[in-house]
mmCIF file of C-alpha atoms and ligand atoms in Angstrom:
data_model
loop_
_atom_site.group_PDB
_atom_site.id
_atom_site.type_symbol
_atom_site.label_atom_id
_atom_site.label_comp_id
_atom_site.label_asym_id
_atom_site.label_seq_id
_atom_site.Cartn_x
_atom_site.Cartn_y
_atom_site.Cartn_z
ATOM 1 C CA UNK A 112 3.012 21.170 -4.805
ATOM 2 C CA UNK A 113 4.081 17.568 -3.126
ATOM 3 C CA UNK A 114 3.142 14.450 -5.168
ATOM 4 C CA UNK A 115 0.968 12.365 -3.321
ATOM 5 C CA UNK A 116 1.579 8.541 -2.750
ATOM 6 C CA UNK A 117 -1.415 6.624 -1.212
ATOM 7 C CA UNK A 118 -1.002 3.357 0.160
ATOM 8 C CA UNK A 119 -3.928 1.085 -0.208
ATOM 9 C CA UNK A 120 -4.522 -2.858 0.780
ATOM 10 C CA UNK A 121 -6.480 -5.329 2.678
ATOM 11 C CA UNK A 122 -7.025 -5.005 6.210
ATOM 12 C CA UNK A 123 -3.626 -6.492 8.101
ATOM 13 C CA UNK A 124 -1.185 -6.190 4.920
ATOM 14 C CA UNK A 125 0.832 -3.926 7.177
ATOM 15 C CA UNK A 126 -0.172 -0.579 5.754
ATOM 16 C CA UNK A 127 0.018 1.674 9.122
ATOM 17 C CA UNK A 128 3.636 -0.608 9.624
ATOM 18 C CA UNK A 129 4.893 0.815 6.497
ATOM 19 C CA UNK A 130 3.641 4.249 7.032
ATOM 20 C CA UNK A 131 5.027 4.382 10.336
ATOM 21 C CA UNK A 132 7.974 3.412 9.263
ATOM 22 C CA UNK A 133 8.427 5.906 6.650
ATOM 23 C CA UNK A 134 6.903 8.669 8.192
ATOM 24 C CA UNK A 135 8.882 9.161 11.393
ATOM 25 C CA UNK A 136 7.290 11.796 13.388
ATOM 26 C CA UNK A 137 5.510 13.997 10.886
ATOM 27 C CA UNK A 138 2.169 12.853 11.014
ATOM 28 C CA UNK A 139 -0.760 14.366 10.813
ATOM 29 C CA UNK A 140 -4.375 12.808 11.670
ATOM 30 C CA UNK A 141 -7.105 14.166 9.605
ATOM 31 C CA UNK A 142 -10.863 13.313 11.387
ATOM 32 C CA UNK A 143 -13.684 12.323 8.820
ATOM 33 C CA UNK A 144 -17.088 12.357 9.765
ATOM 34 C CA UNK A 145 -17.349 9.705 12.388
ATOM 35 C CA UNK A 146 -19.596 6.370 10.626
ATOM 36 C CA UNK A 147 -19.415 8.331 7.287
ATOM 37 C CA UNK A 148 -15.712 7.745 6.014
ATOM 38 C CA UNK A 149 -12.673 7.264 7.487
ATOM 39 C CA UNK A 150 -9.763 9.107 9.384
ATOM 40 C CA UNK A 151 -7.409 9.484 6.700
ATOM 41 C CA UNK A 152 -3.159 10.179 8.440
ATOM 42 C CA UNK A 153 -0.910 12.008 6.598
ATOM 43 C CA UNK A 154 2.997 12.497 6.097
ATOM 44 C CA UNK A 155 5.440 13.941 4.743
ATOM 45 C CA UNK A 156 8.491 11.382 3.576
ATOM 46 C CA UNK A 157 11.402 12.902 2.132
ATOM 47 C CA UNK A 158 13.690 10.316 0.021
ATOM 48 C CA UNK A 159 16.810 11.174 -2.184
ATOM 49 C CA UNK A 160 15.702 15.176 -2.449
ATOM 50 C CA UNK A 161 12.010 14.455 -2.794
ATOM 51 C CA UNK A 162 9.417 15.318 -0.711
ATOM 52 C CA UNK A 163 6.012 13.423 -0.805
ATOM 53 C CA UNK A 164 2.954 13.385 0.753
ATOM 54 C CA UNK A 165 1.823 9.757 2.163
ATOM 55 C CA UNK A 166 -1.379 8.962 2.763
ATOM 56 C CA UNK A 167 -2.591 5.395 5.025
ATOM 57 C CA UNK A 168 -6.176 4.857 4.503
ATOM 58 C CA UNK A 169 -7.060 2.485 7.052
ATOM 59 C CA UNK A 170 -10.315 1.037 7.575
ATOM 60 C CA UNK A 171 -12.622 0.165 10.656
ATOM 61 C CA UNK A 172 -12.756 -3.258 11.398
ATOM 62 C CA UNK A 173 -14.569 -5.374 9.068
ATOM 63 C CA UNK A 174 -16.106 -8.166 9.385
ATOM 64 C CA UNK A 175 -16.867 -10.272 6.610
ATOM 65 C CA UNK A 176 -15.253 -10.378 3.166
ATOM 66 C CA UNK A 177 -17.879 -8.157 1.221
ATOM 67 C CA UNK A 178 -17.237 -5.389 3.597
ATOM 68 C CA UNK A 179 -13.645 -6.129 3.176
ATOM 69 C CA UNK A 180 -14.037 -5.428 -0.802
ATOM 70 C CA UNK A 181 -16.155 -2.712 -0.726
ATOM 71 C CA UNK A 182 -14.183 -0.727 1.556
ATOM 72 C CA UNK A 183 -11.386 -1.629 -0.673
ATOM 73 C CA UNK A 184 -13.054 0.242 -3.790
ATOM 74 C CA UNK A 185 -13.602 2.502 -2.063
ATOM 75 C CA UNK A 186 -10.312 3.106 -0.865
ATOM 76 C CA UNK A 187 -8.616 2.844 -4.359
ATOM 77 C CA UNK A 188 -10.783 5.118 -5.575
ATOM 78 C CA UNK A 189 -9.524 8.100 -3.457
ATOM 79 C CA UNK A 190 -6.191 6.557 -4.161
ATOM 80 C CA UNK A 191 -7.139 7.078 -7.631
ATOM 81 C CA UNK A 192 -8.728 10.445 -7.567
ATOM 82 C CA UNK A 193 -6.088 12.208 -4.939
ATOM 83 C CA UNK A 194 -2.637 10.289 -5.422
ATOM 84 C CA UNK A 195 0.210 10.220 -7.751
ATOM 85 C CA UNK A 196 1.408 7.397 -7.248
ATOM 86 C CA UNK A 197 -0.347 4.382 -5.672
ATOM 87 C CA UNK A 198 1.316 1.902 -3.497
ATOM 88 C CA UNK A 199 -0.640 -1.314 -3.702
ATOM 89 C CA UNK A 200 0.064 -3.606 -0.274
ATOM 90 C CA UNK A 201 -0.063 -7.056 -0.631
ATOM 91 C CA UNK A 202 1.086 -9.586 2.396
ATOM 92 C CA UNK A 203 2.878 -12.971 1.042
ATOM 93 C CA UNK A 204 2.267 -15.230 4.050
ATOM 94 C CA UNK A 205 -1.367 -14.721 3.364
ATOM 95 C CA UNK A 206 -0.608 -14.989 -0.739
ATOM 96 C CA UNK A 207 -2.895 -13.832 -3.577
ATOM 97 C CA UNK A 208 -6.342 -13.350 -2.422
ATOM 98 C CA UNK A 209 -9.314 -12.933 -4.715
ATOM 99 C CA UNK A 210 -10.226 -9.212 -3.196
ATOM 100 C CA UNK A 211 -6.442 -8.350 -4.082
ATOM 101 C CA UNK A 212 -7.274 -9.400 -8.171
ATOM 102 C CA UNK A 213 -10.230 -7.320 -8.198
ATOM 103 C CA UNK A 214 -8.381 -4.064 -7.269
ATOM 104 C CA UNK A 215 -5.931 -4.973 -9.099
ATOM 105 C CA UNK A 216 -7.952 -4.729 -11.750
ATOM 106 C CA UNK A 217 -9.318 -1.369 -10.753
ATOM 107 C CA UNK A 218 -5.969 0.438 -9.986
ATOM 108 C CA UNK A 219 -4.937 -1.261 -13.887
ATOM 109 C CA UNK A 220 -8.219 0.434 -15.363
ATOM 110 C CA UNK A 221 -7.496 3.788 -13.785
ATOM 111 C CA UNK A 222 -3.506 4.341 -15.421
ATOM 112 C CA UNK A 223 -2.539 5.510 -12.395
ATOM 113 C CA UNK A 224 1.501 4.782 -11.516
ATOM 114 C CA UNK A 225 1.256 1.570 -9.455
ATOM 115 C CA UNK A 226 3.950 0.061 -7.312
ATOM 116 C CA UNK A 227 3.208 -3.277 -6.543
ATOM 117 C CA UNK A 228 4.573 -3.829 -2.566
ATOM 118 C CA UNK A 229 4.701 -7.231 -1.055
ATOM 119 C CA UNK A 230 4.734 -7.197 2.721
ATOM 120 C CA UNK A 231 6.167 -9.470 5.393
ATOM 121 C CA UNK A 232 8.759 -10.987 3.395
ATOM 122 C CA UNK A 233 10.894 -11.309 6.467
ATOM 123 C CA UNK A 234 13.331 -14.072 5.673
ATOM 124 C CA UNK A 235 14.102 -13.552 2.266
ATOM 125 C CA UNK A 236 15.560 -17.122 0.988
ATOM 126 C CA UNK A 237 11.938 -18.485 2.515
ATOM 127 C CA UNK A 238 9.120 -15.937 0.833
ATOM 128 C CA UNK A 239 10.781 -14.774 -2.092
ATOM 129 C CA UNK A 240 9.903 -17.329 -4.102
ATOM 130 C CA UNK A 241 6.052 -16.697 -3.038
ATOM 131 C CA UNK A 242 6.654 -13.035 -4.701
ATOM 132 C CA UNK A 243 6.127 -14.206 -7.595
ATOM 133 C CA UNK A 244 2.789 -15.032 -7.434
ATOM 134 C CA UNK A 245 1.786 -11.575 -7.712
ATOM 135 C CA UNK A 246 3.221 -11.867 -11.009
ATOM 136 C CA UNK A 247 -0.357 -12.658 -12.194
ATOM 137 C CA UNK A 248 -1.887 -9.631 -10.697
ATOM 138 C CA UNK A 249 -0.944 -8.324 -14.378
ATOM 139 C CA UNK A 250 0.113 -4.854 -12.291
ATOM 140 C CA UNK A 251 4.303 -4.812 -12.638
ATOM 141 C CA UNK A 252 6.725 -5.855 -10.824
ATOM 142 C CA UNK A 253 6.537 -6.837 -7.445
ATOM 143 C CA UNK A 254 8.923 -4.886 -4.653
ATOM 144 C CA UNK A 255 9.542 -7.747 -1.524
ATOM 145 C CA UNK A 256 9.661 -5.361 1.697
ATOM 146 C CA UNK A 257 9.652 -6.126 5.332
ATOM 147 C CA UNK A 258 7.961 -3.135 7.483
ATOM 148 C CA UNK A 259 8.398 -4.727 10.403
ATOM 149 C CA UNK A 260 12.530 -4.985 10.154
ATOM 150 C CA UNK A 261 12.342 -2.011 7.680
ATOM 151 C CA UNK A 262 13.656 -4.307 4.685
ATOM 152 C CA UNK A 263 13.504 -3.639 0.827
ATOM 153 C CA UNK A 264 11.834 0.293 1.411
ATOM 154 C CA UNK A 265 15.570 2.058 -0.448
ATOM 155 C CA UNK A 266 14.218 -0.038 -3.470
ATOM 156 C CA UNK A 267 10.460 1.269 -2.913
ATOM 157 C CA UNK A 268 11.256 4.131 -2.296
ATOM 158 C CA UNK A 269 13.696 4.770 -5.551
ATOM 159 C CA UNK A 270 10.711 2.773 -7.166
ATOM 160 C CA UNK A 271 8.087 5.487 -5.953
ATOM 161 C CA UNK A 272 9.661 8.798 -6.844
ATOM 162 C CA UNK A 273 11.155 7.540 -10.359
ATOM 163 C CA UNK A 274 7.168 7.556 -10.836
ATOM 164 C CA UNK A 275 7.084 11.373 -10.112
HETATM 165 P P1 GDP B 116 -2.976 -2.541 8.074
HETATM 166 O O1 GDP B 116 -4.312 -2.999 8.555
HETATM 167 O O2 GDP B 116 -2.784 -2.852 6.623
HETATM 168 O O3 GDP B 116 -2.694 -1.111 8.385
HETATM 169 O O4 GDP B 116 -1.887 -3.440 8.830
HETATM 170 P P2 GDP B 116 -1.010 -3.093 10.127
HETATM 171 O O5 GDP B 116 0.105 -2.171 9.782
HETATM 172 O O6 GDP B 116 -1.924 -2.663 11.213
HETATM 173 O O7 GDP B 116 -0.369 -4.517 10.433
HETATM 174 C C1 GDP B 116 -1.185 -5.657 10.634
HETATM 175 C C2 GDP B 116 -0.351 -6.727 11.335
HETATM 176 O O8 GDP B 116 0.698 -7.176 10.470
HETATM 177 C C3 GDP B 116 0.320 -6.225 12.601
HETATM 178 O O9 GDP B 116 0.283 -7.247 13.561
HETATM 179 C C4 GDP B 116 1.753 -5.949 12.142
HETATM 180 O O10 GDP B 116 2.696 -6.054 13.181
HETATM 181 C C5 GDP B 116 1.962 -7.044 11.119
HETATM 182 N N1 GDP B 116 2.996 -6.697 10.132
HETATM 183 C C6 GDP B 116 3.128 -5.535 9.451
HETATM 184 N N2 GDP B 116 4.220 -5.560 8.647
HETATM 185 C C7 GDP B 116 4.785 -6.776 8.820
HETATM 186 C C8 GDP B 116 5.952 -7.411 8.269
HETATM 187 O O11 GDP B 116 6.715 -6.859 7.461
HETATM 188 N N3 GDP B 116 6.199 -8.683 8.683
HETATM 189 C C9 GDP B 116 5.388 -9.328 9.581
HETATM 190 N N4 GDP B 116 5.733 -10.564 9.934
HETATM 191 N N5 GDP B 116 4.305 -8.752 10.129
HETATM 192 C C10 GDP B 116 4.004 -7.501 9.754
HETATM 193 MG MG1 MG B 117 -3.914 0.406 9.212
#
């Protein structure tokens, strides 16, 4: 069957950007029990004569940083459970947050294949020196992408599936 790739992040990293922008049209909404868990969306991405299944697991809104971190667990641990590959979202114009380091920590514990993505690096002379912050996530390499001007996913994406 299709490796799975789930993307997981903070709230605003520019998850559902990046899935959109990979997924095209295919996508598939699967409902959760409303309050309970989450809607989780589905794709299928084909790149260089792979097929994958993506998965975005967005949140509800939170509102306060301990929600923000628990729902973040929570997510990497379906990421961990379900996925092949996990592609971990960070955003460089907000940098390396403390919530980031502590699933960090989690997705290193678990051995799972981790692609480290950094989002919103736009202008590339300006940010990319901010990449390497997440140097110190202690997690790999980190892969500058855009979602929003579809920038840097070829290298992701050849990333991703040499991890199949
Ligand atoms: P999610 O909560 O992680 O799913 O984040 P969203 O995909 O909903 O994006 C959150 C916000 O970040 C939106 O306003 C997006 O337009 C913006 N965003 C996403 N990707 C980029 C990017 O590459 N560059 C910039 N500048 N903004 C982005
Ligand atoms: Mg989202």
């Amino acid at each position: 069957s299709k490796p799975i790739v789930a993307i997981v992040g903070r709230p605003n990293v520019g998850k559902s950007t990046l899935f959109n922008a990979l997924a095209g049209e295919n996508i598939s909404i699967v409902k959760d029990t409303p309050g309970v868990t989450r809607d989780r969306i589905y794709a299928d991405v084909e790149w260089l004569n792979h097929t994958f299944t993506l998965i975005d697991t967005g949140g509800i809104e939170p509102d306060s940083n301990d929600i923000i971190l628990s729902q973040m667990r929570e997510q990497a641990q379906i990421a961990i459970d379900t996925a092949d590959v996990i592609l971990f979202m960070v955003d460089v114009k907000q940098g390396l947050v403390d919530s980031d380091s502590k699933v960090a920590d989690m997705l290193r514990r678990s051995h799972k294949p981790v692609v480290l993505t950094v989002n919103k690096v736009d202008h590339h002379e300006k940010f990319l020196a901010d990449v390497y912050e997440f140097y110190n996530l202690g997690i790999g390499d980190p892969f500058p992408i855009s979602s929003v001007n579809k920038q840097g996913l070829g290298d992701l994406l050849d990333q991703v599936i040499s991890l199949f």
